[in-house]
Amino acid sequence: MKTKPTLEQLDLVITRMRARLAGRNALLAGWFDETMRAMEARFAERLEDPRDLASARAAALAFVKAALHQWATRPAHERQKPPT
């Protein structure tokens, strides 16, 4: 049975991901921060206990990771082509 991650564990994962993104693409790192904040707030307001930040943060992280994966694995015809 899986246990819920703690806030400290989630913060560690988020910090590592933020650092990796910032090292590659500052715009993507900014998107990550803004989206994490917005989605965490959105998930927190829908929880029975809005103070359960670990669940909201875990859900926001799962959403952002899925969005990044979808973006990174998009088909070649959807990728931007360099200007000619």
mmCIF file of N, CA, C and O in Angstrom:
data_model
loop_
_atom_site.group_PDB
_atom_site.id
_atom_site.type_symbol
_atom_site.label_atom_id
_atom_site.label_comp_id
_atom_site.label_asym_id
_atom_site.label_seq_id
_atom_site.Cartn_x
_atom_site.Cartn_y
_atom_site.Cartn_z
ATOM 1 N N MET A 1 0.839 -1.179 0.000
ATOM 2 C CA MET A 1 0.000 0.000 0.000
ATOM 3 C C MET A 1 0.886 1.245 0.000
ATOM 4 O O MET A 1 1.841 1.344 0.754
ATOM 5 N N LYS A 2 0.555 2.180 -0.867
ATOM 6 C CA LYS A 2 1.327 3.411 -0.954
ATOM 7 C C LYS A 2 0.921 4.363 0.160
ATOM 8 O O LYS A 2 -0.246 4.474 0.499
ATOM 9 N N THR A 3 1.903 5.062 0.679
ATOM 10 C CA THR A 3 1.608 6.093 1.665
ATOM 11 C C THR A 3 1.670 7.449 0.981
ATOM 12 O O THR A 3 2.345 7.617 -0.033
ATOM 13 N N LYS A 4 0.956 8.394 1.536
ATOM 14 C CA LYS A 4 0.970 9.746 0.985
ATOM 15 C C LYS A 4 2.334 10.376 1.255
ATOM 16 O O LYS A 4 2.872 10.247 2.350
ATOM 17 N N PRO A 5 2.867 11.099 0.280
ATOM 18 C CA PRO A 5 4.124 11.800 0.530
ATOM 19 C C PRO A 5 3.895 12.974 1.483
ATOM 20 O O PRO A 5 2.817 13.569 1.504
ATOM 21 N N THR A 6 4.910 13.294 2.247
ATOM 22 C CA THR A 6 4.829 14.430 3.163
ATOM 23 C C THR A 6 5.129 15.717 2.398
ATOM 24 O O THR A 6 5.639 15.678 1.270
ATOM 25 N N LEU A 7 4.833 16.834 3.028
ATOM 26 C CA LEU A 7 5.150 18.126 2.407
ATOM 27 C C LEU A 7 6.644 18.256 2.150
ATOM 28 O O LEU A 7 7.064 18.786 1.116
ATOM 29 N N GLU A 8 7.454 17.759 3.067
ATOM 30 C CA GLU A 8 8.908 17.849 2.915
ATOM 31 C C GLU A 8 9.376 17.041 1.710
ATOM 32 O O GLU A 8 10.221 17.495 0.930
ATOM 33 N N GLN A 9 8.820 15.843 1.534
ATOM 34 C CA GLN A 9 9.189 15.019 0.380
ATOM 35 C C GLN A 9 8.753 15.685 -0.920
ATOM 36 O O GLN A 9 9.499 15.702 -1.901
ATOM 37 N N LEU A 10 7.555 16.216 -0.932
ATOM 38 C CA LEU A 10 7.062 16.898 -2.124
ATOM 39 C C LEU A 10 7.899 18.128 -2.447
ATOM 40 O O LEU A 10 8.225 18.387 -3.608
ATOM 41 N N ASP A 11 8.248 18.895 -1.423
ATOM 42 C CA ASP A 11 9.067 20.085 -1.638
ATOM 43 C C ASP A 11 10.430 19.725 -2.215
ATOM 44 O O ASP A 11 10.960 20.438 -3.070
ATOM 45 N N LEU A 12 10.996 18.614 -1.772
ATOM 46 C CA LEU A 12 12.282 18.158 -2.299
ATOM 47 C C LEU A 12 12.168 17.818 -3.788
ATOM 48 O O LEU A 12 12.990 18.245 -4.599
ATOM 49 N N VAL A 13 11.122 17.088 -4.150
ATOM 50 C CA VAL A 13 10.902 16.724 -5.554
ATOM 51 C C VAL A 13 10.667 17.977 -6.398
ATOM 52 O O VAL A 13 11.231 18.121 -7.485
ATOM 53 N N ILE A 14 9.847 18.881 -5.898
ATOM 54 C CA ILE A 14 9.524 20.107 -6.634
ATOM 55 C C ILE A 14 10.767 20.977 -6.804
ATOM 56 O O ILE A 14 11.012 21.529 -7.887
ATOM 57 N N THR A 15 11.587 21.072 -5.776
ATOM 58 C CA THR A 15 12.807 21.872 -5.851
ATOM 59 C C THR A 15 13.768 21.300 -6.885
ATOM 60 O O THR A 15 14.363 22.050 -7.671
ATOM 61 N N ARG A 16 13.923 19.976 -6.902
ATOM 62 C CA ARG A 16 14.807 19.345 -7.899
ATOM 63 C C ARG A 16 14.285 19.564 -9.312
ATOM 64 O O ARG A 16 15.050 19.877 -10.228
ATOM 65 N N MET A 17 12.979 19.412 -9.495
ATOM 66 C CA MET A 17 12.401 19.607 -10.820
ATOM 67 C C MET A 17 12.536 21.055 -11.270
ATOM 68 O O MET A 17 12.869 21.333 -12.417
ATOM 69 N N ARG A 18 12.303 21.990 -10.359
ATOM 70 C CA ARG A 18 12.417 23.416 -10.671
ATOM 71 C C ARG A 18 13.859 23.751 -11.083
ATOM 72 O O ARG A 18 14.078 24.479 -12.054
ATOM 73 N N ALA A 19 14.832 23.189 -10.371
ATOM 74 C CA ALA A 19 16.235 23.449 -10.689
ATOM 75 C C ALA A 19 16.607 22.880 -12.062
ATOM 76 O O ALA A 19 17.323 23.528 -12.837
ATOM 77 N N ARG A 20 16.124 21.678 -12.367
ATOM 78 C CA ARG A 20 16.411 21.078 -13.678
ATOM 79 C C ARG A 20 15.796 21.904 -14.800
ATOM 80 O O ARG A 20 16.427 22.140 -15.831
ATOM 81 N N LEU A 21 14.565 22.351 -14.604
ATOM 82 C CA LEU A 21 13.914 23.156 -15.634
ATOM 83 C C LEU A 21 14.597 24.512 -15.794
ATOM 84 O O LEU A 21 14.776 24.986 -16.918
ATOM 85 N N ALA A 22 14.986 25.128 -14.692
ATOM 86 C CA ALA A 22 15.646 26.437 -14.751
ATOM 87 C C ALA A 22 16.987 26.338 -15.478
ATOM 88 O O ALA A 22 17.389 27.275 -16.178
ATOM 89 N N GLY A 23 17.660 25.208 -15.316
ATOM 90 C CA GLY A 23 18.934 25.014 -15.999
ATOM 91 C C GLY A 23 18.780 24.845 -17.496
ATOM 92 O O GLY A 23 19.722 25.087 -18.253
ATOM 93 N N ARG A 24 17.614 24.450 -17.937
ATOM 94 C CA ARG A 24 17.382 24.212 -19.367
ATOM 95 C C ARG A 24 16.620 25.330 -20.045
ATOM 96 O O ARG A 24 16.892 25.667 -21.195
ATOM 97 N N ASN A 25 15.624 25.880 -19.354
ATOM 98 C CA ASN A 25 14.729 26.815 -20.008
ATOM 99 C C ASN A 25 14.046 27.680 -18.946
ATOM 100 O O ASN A 25 13.176 27.203 -18.219
ATOM 101 N N ALA A 26 14.416 28.941 -18.879
ATOM 102 C CA ALA A 26 13.874 29.845 -17.857
ATOM 103 C C ALA A 26 12.373 30.052 -18.033
ATOM 104 O O ALA A 26 11.638 30.151 -17.043
ATOM 105 N N LEU A 27 11.902 30.105 -19.258
ATOM 106 C CA LEU A 27 10.478 30.292 -19.512
ATOM 107 C C LEU A 27 9.681 29.096 -19.003
ATOM 108 O O LEU A 27 8.628 29.248 -18.370
ATOM 109 N N LEU A 28 10.194 27.902 -19.242
ATOM 110 C CA LEU A 28 9.530 26.683 -18.776
ATOM 111 C C LEU A 28 9.534 26.607 -17.247
ATOM 112 O O LEU A 28 8.557 26.188 -16.635
ATOM 113 N N ALA A 29 10.629 27.050 -16.635
ATOM 114 C CA ALA A 29 10.701 27.075 -15.169
ATOM 115 C C ALA A 29 9.663 28.038 -14.592
ATOM 116 O O ALA A 29 9.022 27.748 -13.578
ATOM 117 N N GLY A 30 9.482 29.179 -15.242
ATOM 118 C CA GLY A 30 8.453 30.130 -14.807
ATOM 119 C C GLY A 30 7.059 29.548 -14.940
ATOM 120 O O GLY A 30 6.215 29.707 -14.050
ATOM 121 N N TRP A 31 6.814 28.861 -16.065
ATOM 122 C CA TRP A 31 5.520 28.203 -16.263
ATOM 123 C C TRP A 31 5.278 27.170 -15.170
ATOM 124 O O TRP A 31 4.179 27.077 -14.624
ATOM 125 N N PHE A 32 6.318 26.407 -14.837
ATOM 126 C CA PHE A 32 6.218 25.388 -13.797
ATOM 127 C C PHE A 32 5.798 26.022 -12.470
ATOM 128 O O PHE A 32 4.855 25.552 -11.822
ATOM 129 N N ASP A 33 6.462 27.090 -12.067
ATOM 130 C CA ASP A 33 6.141 27.751 -10.793
ATOM 131 C C ASP A 33 4.710 28.287 -10.778
ATOM 132 O O ASP A 33 3.968 28.072 -9.826
ATOM 133 N N GLU A 34 4.344 29.005 -11.838
ATOM 134 C CA GLU A 34 3.001 29.586 -11.889
ATOM 135 C C GLU A 34 1.914 28.512 -11.902
ATOM 136 O O GLU A 34 0.902 28.634 -11.212
ATOM 137 N N THR A 35 2.133 27.473 -12.673
ATOM 138 C CA THR A 35 1.133 26.413 -12.784
ATOM 139 C C THR A 35 1.020 25.633 -11.487
ATOM 140 O O THR A 35 -0.085 25.271 -11.067
ATOM 141 N N MET A 36 2.151 25.374 -10.834
ATOM 142 C CA MET A 36 2.107 24.671 -9.543
ATOM 143 C C MET A 36 1.288 25.472 -8.530
ATOM 144 O O MET A 36 0.443 24.909 -7.830
ATOM 145 N N ARG A 37 1.532 26.780 -8.458
ATOM 146 C CA ARG A 37 0.786 27.621 -7.506
ATOM 147 C C ARG A 37 -0.712 27.601 -7.816
ATOM 148 O O ARG A 37 -1.543 27.415 -6.923
ATOM 149 N N ALA A 38 -1.046 27.789 -9.078
ATOM 150 C CA ALA A 38 -2.458 27.848 -9.460
ATOM 151 C C ALA A 38 -3.163 26.512 -9.230
ATOM 152 O O ALA A 38 -4.273 26.465 -8.681
ATOM 153 N N MET A 39 -2.528 25.427 -9.626
ATOM 154 C CA MET A 39 -3.170 24.117 -9.501
ATOM 155 C C MET A 39 -3.248 23.677 -8.038
ATOM 156 O O MET A 39 -4.227 23.053 -7.625
ATOM 157 N N GLU A 40 -2.224 24.003 -7.248
ATOM 158 C CA GLU A 40 -2.274 23.657 -5.826
ATOM 159 C C GLU A 40 -3.446 24.371 -5.150
ATOM 160 O O GLU A 40 -4.195 23.763 -4.383
ATOM 161 N N ALA A 41 -3.639 25.646 -5.467
ATOM 162 C CA ALA A 41 -4.758 26.393 -4.893
ATOM 163 C C ALA A 41 -6.096 25.812 -5.359
ATOM 164 O O ALA A 41 -7.027 25.671 -4.560
ATOM 165 N N ARG A 42 -6.149 25.455 -6.624
ATOM 166 C CA ARG A 42 -7.389 24.899 -7.166
ATOM 167 C C ARG A 42 -7.734 23.559 -6.518
ATOM 168 O O ARG A 42 -8.881 23.306 -6.167
ATOM 169 N N PHE A 43 -6.742 22.684 -6.364
ATOM 170 C CA PHE A 43 -6.994 21.394 -5.734
ATOM 171 C C PHE A 43 -7.302 21.552 -4.245
ATOM 172 O O PHE A 43 -8.128 20.826 -3.697
ATOM 173 N N ALA A 44 -6.643 22.500 -3.574
ATOM 174 C CA ALA A 44 -6.860 22.698 -2.137
ATOM 175 C C ALA A 44 -8.295 23.125 -1.843
ATOM 176 O O ALA A 44 -8.888 22.681 -0.856
ATOM 177 N N GLU A 45 -8.860 23.964 -2.704
ATOM 178 C CA GLU A 45 -10.225 24.434 -2.436
ATOM 179 C C GLU A 45 -11.263 23.337 -2.650
ATOM 180 O O GLU A 45 -12.368 23.430 -2.131
ATOM 181 N N ARG A 46 -10.919 22.293 -3.363
ATOM 182 C CA ARG A 46 -11.865 21.202 -3.603
ATOM 183 C C ARG A 46 -11.739 20.062 -2.599
ATOM 184 O O ARG A 46 -12.550 19.145 -2.613
ATOM 185 N N LEU A 47 -10.733 20.110 -1.757
ATOM 186 C CA LEU A 47 -10.559 19.058 -0.757
ATOM 187 C C LEU A 47 -11.520 19.252 0.404
ATOM 188 O O LEU A 47 -11.946 20.373 0.693
ATOM 189 N N GLU A 48 -11.833 18.165 1.076
ATOM 190 C CA GLU A 48 -12.675 18.262 2.270
ATOM 191 C C GLU A 48 -11.976 19.074 3.351
ATOM 192 O O GLU A 48 -12.597 19.829 4.075
ATOM 193 N N ASP A 49 -10.656 18.870 3.459
ATOM 194 C CA ASP A 49 -9.856 19.621 4.419
ATOM 195 C C ASP A 49 -8.883 20.496 3.637
ATOM 196 O O ASP A 49 -7.825 20.029 3.215
ATOM 197 N N PRO A 50 -9.207 21.784 3.405
ATOM 198 C CA PRO A 50 -8.341 22.653 2.600
ATOM 199 C C PRO A 50 -6.953 22.867 3.210
ATOM 200 O O PRO A 50 -6.056 23.336 2.537
ATOM 201 N N ARG A 51 -6.786 22.499 4.467
ATOM 202 C CA ARG A 51 -5.470 22.647 5.099
ATOM 203 C C ARG A 51 -4.557 21.464 4.787
ATOM 204 O O ARG A 51 -3.394 21.471 5.153
ATOM 205 N N ASP A 52 -5.074 20.452 4.113
ATOM 206 C CA ASP A 52 -4.280 19.279 3.743
ATOM 207 C C ASP A 52 -3.453 19.619 2.508
ATOM 208 O O ASP A 52 -3.762 19.213 1.389
ATOM 209 N N LEU A 53 -2.404 20.405 2.723
ATOM 210 C CA LEU A 53 -1.603 20.888 1.612
ATOM 211 C C LEU A 53 -0.845 19.779 0.902
ATOM 212 O O LEU A 53 -0.566 19.888 -0.290
ATOM 213 N N ALA A 54 -0.513 18.707 1.594
ATOM 214 C CA ALA A 54 0.238 17.623 0.963
ATOM 215 C C ALA A 54 -0.564 16.998 -0.176
ATOM 216 O O ALA A 54 -0.028 16.752 -1.258
ATOM 217 N N SER A 55 -1.843 16.760 0.039
ATOM 218 C CA SER A 55 -2.674 16.174 -1.014
ATOM 219 C C SER A 55 -2.824 17.131 -2.189
ATOM 220 O O SER A 55 -2.745 16.715 -3.351
ATOM 221 N N ALA A 56 -3.043 18.404 -1.904
ATOM 222 C CA ALA A 56 -3.185 19.394 -2.972
ATOM 223 C C ALA A 56 -1.883 19.541 -3.744
ATOM 224 O O ALA A 56 -1.891 19.604 -4.983
ATOM 225 N N ARG A 57 -0.759 19.568 -3.053
ATOM 226 C CA ARG A 57 0.533 19.716 -3.714
ATOM 227 C C ARG A 57 0.865 18.479 -4.546
ATOM 228 O O ARG A 57 1.397 18.586 -5.641
ATOM 229 N N ALA A 58 0.536 17.302 -4.035
ATOM 230 C CA ALA A 58 0.788 16.063 -4.782
ATOM 231 C C ALA A 58 -0.050 16.026 -6.058
ATOM 232 O O ALA A 58 0.436 15.633 -7.122
ATOM 233 N N ALA A 59 -1.301 16.448 -5.961
ATOM 234 C CA ALA A 59 -2.169 16.470 -7.139
ATOM 235 C C ALA A 59 -1.675 17.497 -8.161
ATOM 236 O O ALA A 59 -1.667 17.232 -9.369
ATOM 237 N N ALA A 60 -1.246 18.652 -7.687
ATOM 238 C CA ALA A 60 -0.720 19.685 -8.583
ATOM 239 C C ALA A 60 0.552 19.189 -9.275
ATOM 240 O O ALA A 60 0.734 19.396 -10.474
ATOM 241 N N LEU A 61 1.417 18.523 -8.531
ATOM 242 C CA LEU A 61 2.652 17.999 -9.110
ATOM 243 C C LEU A 61 2.339 16.942 -10.168
ATOM 244 O O LEU A 61 2.942 16.937 -11.244
ATOM 245 N N ALA A 62 1.391 16.062 -9.892
ATOM 246 C CA ALA A 62 1.010 15.042 -10.868
ATOM 247 C C ALA A 62 0.461 15.698 -12.134
ATOM 248 O O ALA A 62 0.785 15.276 -13.251
ATOM 249 N N PHE A 63 -0.341 16.746 -11.980
ATOM 250 C CA PHE A 63 -0.886 17.459 -13.135
ATOM 251 C C PHE A 63 0.223 18.095 -13.967
ATOM 252 O O PHE A 63 0.261 17.956 -15.194
ATOM 253 N N VAL A 64 1.140 18.788 -13.305
ATOM 254 C CA VAL A 64 2.215 19.483 -14.008
ATOM 255 C C VAL A 64 3.153 18.480 -14.691
ATOM 256 O O VAL A 64 3.562 18.692 -15.835
ATOM 257 N N LYS A 65 3.454 17.388 -14.014
ATOM 258 C CA LYS A 65 4.314 16.369 -14.632
ATOM 259 C C LYS A 65 3.644 15.772 -15.867
ATOM 260 O O LYS A 65 4.303 15.551 -16.885
ATOM 261 N N ALA A 66 2.349 15.518 -15.800
ATOM 262 C CA ALA A 66 1.628 14.976 -16.949
ATOM 263 C C ALA A 66 1.614 15.983 -18.101
ATOM 264 O O ALA A 66 1.792 15.608 -19.269
ATOM 265 N N ALA A 67 1.426 17.250 -17.788
ATOM 266 C CA ALA A 67 1.420 18.285 -18.827
ATOM 267 C C ALA A 67 2.798 18.402 -19.474
ATOM 268 O O ALA A 67 2.911 18.517 -20.706
ATOM 269 N N LEU A 68 3.851 18.363 -18.680
ATOM 270 C CA LEU A 68 5.212 18.422 -19.232
ATOM 271 C C LEU A 68 5.498 17.205 -20.101
ATOM 272 O O LEU A 68 6.112 17.325 -21.170
ATOM 273 N N HIS A 69 5.066 16.045 -19.652
ATOM 274 C CA HIS A 69 5.282 14.828 -20.436
ATOM 275 C C HIS A 69 4.534 14.901 -21.763
ATOM 276 O O HIS A 69 5.089 14.555 -22.812
ATOM 277 N N GLN A 70 3.305 15.355 -21.717
ATOM 278 C CA GLN A 70 2.519 15.483 -22.941
ATOM 279 C C GLN A 70 3.178 16.461 -23.901
ATOM 280 O O GLN A 70 3.245 16.226 -25.107
ATOM 281 N N TRP A 71 3.682 17.563 -23.376
ATOM 282 C CA TRP A 71 4.348 18.555 -24.212
ATOM 283 C C TRP A 71 5.642 17.984 -24.808
ATOM 284 O O TRP A 71 5.923 18.173 -25.990
ATOM 285 N N ALA A 72 6.409 17.268 -24.004
ATOM 286 C CA ALA A 72 7.699 16.744 -24.453
ATOM 287 C C ALA A 72 7.554 15.611 -25.462
ATOM 288 O O ALA A 72 8.453 15.386 -26.270
ATOM 289 N N THR A 73 6.442 14.897 -25.430
ATOM 290 C CA THR A 73 6.274 13.755 -26.326
ATOM 291 C C THR A 73 5.291 14.025 -27.457
ATOM 292 O O THR A 73 4.829 13.086 -28.092
ATOM 293 N N ARG A 74 5.015 15.279 -27.705
ATOM 294 C CA ARG A 74 4.078 15.602 -28.781
ATOM 295 C C ARG A 74 4.668 15.178 -30.129
ATOM 296 O O ARG A 74 5.885 15.147 -30.292
ATOM 297 N N PRO A 75 3.812 14.873 -31.073
ATOM 298 C CA PRO A 75 4.292 14.435 -32.391
ATOM 299 C C PRO A 75 5.128 15.503 -33.089
ATOM 300 O O PRO A 75 4.966 16.701 -32.842
ATOM 301 N N ALA A 76 5.985 15.052 -33.973
ATOM 302 C CA ALA A 76 6.905 15.968 -34.661
ATOM 303 C C ALA A 76 6.165 17.057 -35.435
ATOM 304 O O ALA A 76 6.631 18.193 -35.495
ATOM 305 N N HIS A 77 5.013 16.738 -36.014
ATOM 306 C CA HIS A 77 4.300 17.745 -36.793
ATOM 307 C C HIS A 77 3.722 18.863 -35.932
ATOM 308 O O HIS A 77 3.352 19.909 -36.442
ATOM 309 N N GLU A 78 3.669 18.668 -34.602
ATOM 310 C CA GLU A 78 3.165 19.718 -33.715
ATOM 311 C C GLU A 78 4.286 20.574 -33.158
ATOM 312 O O GLU A 78 4.035 21.605 -32.551
ATOM 313 N N ARG A 79 5.507 20.155 -33.341
ATOM 314 C CA ARG A 79 6.637 20.927 -32.808
ATOM 315 C C ARG A 79 6.846 22.163 -33.666
ATOM 316 O O ARG A 79 6.606 22.169 -34.863
ATOM 317 N N GLN A 80 7.352 23.182 -33.010
ATOM 318 C CA GLN A 80 7.606 24.416 -33.745
ATOM 319 C C GLN A 80 8.768 24.214 -34.699
ATOM 320 O O GLN A 80 9.783 23.620 -34.359
ATOM 321 N N LYS A 81 8.612 24.731 -35.889
ATOM 322 C CA LYS A 81 9.687 24.671 -36.868
ATOM 323 C C LYS A 81 10.461 25.973 -36.796
ATOM 324 O O LYS A 81 9.875 27.038 -36.575
ATOM 325 N N PRO A 82 11.771 25.921 -36.984
ATOM 326 C CA PRO A 82 12.538 27.157 -36.941
ATOM 327 C C PRO A 82 12.128 28.088 -38.097
ATOM 328 O O PRO A 82 11.761 27.612 -39.175
ATOM 329 N N PRO A 83 12.135 29.398 -37.837
ATOM 330 C CA PRO A 83 11.759 30.329 -38.909
ATOM 331 C C PRO A 83 12.741 30.244 -40.064
ATOM 332 O O PRO A 83 13.928 30.018 -39.884
ATOM 333 N N THR A 84 12.229 30.426 -41.245
ATOM 334 C CA THR A 84 13.095 30.375 -42.450
ATOM 335 C C THR A 84 13.423 31.747 -42.956
ATOM 336 O O THR A 84 12.821 32.707 -42.688
#
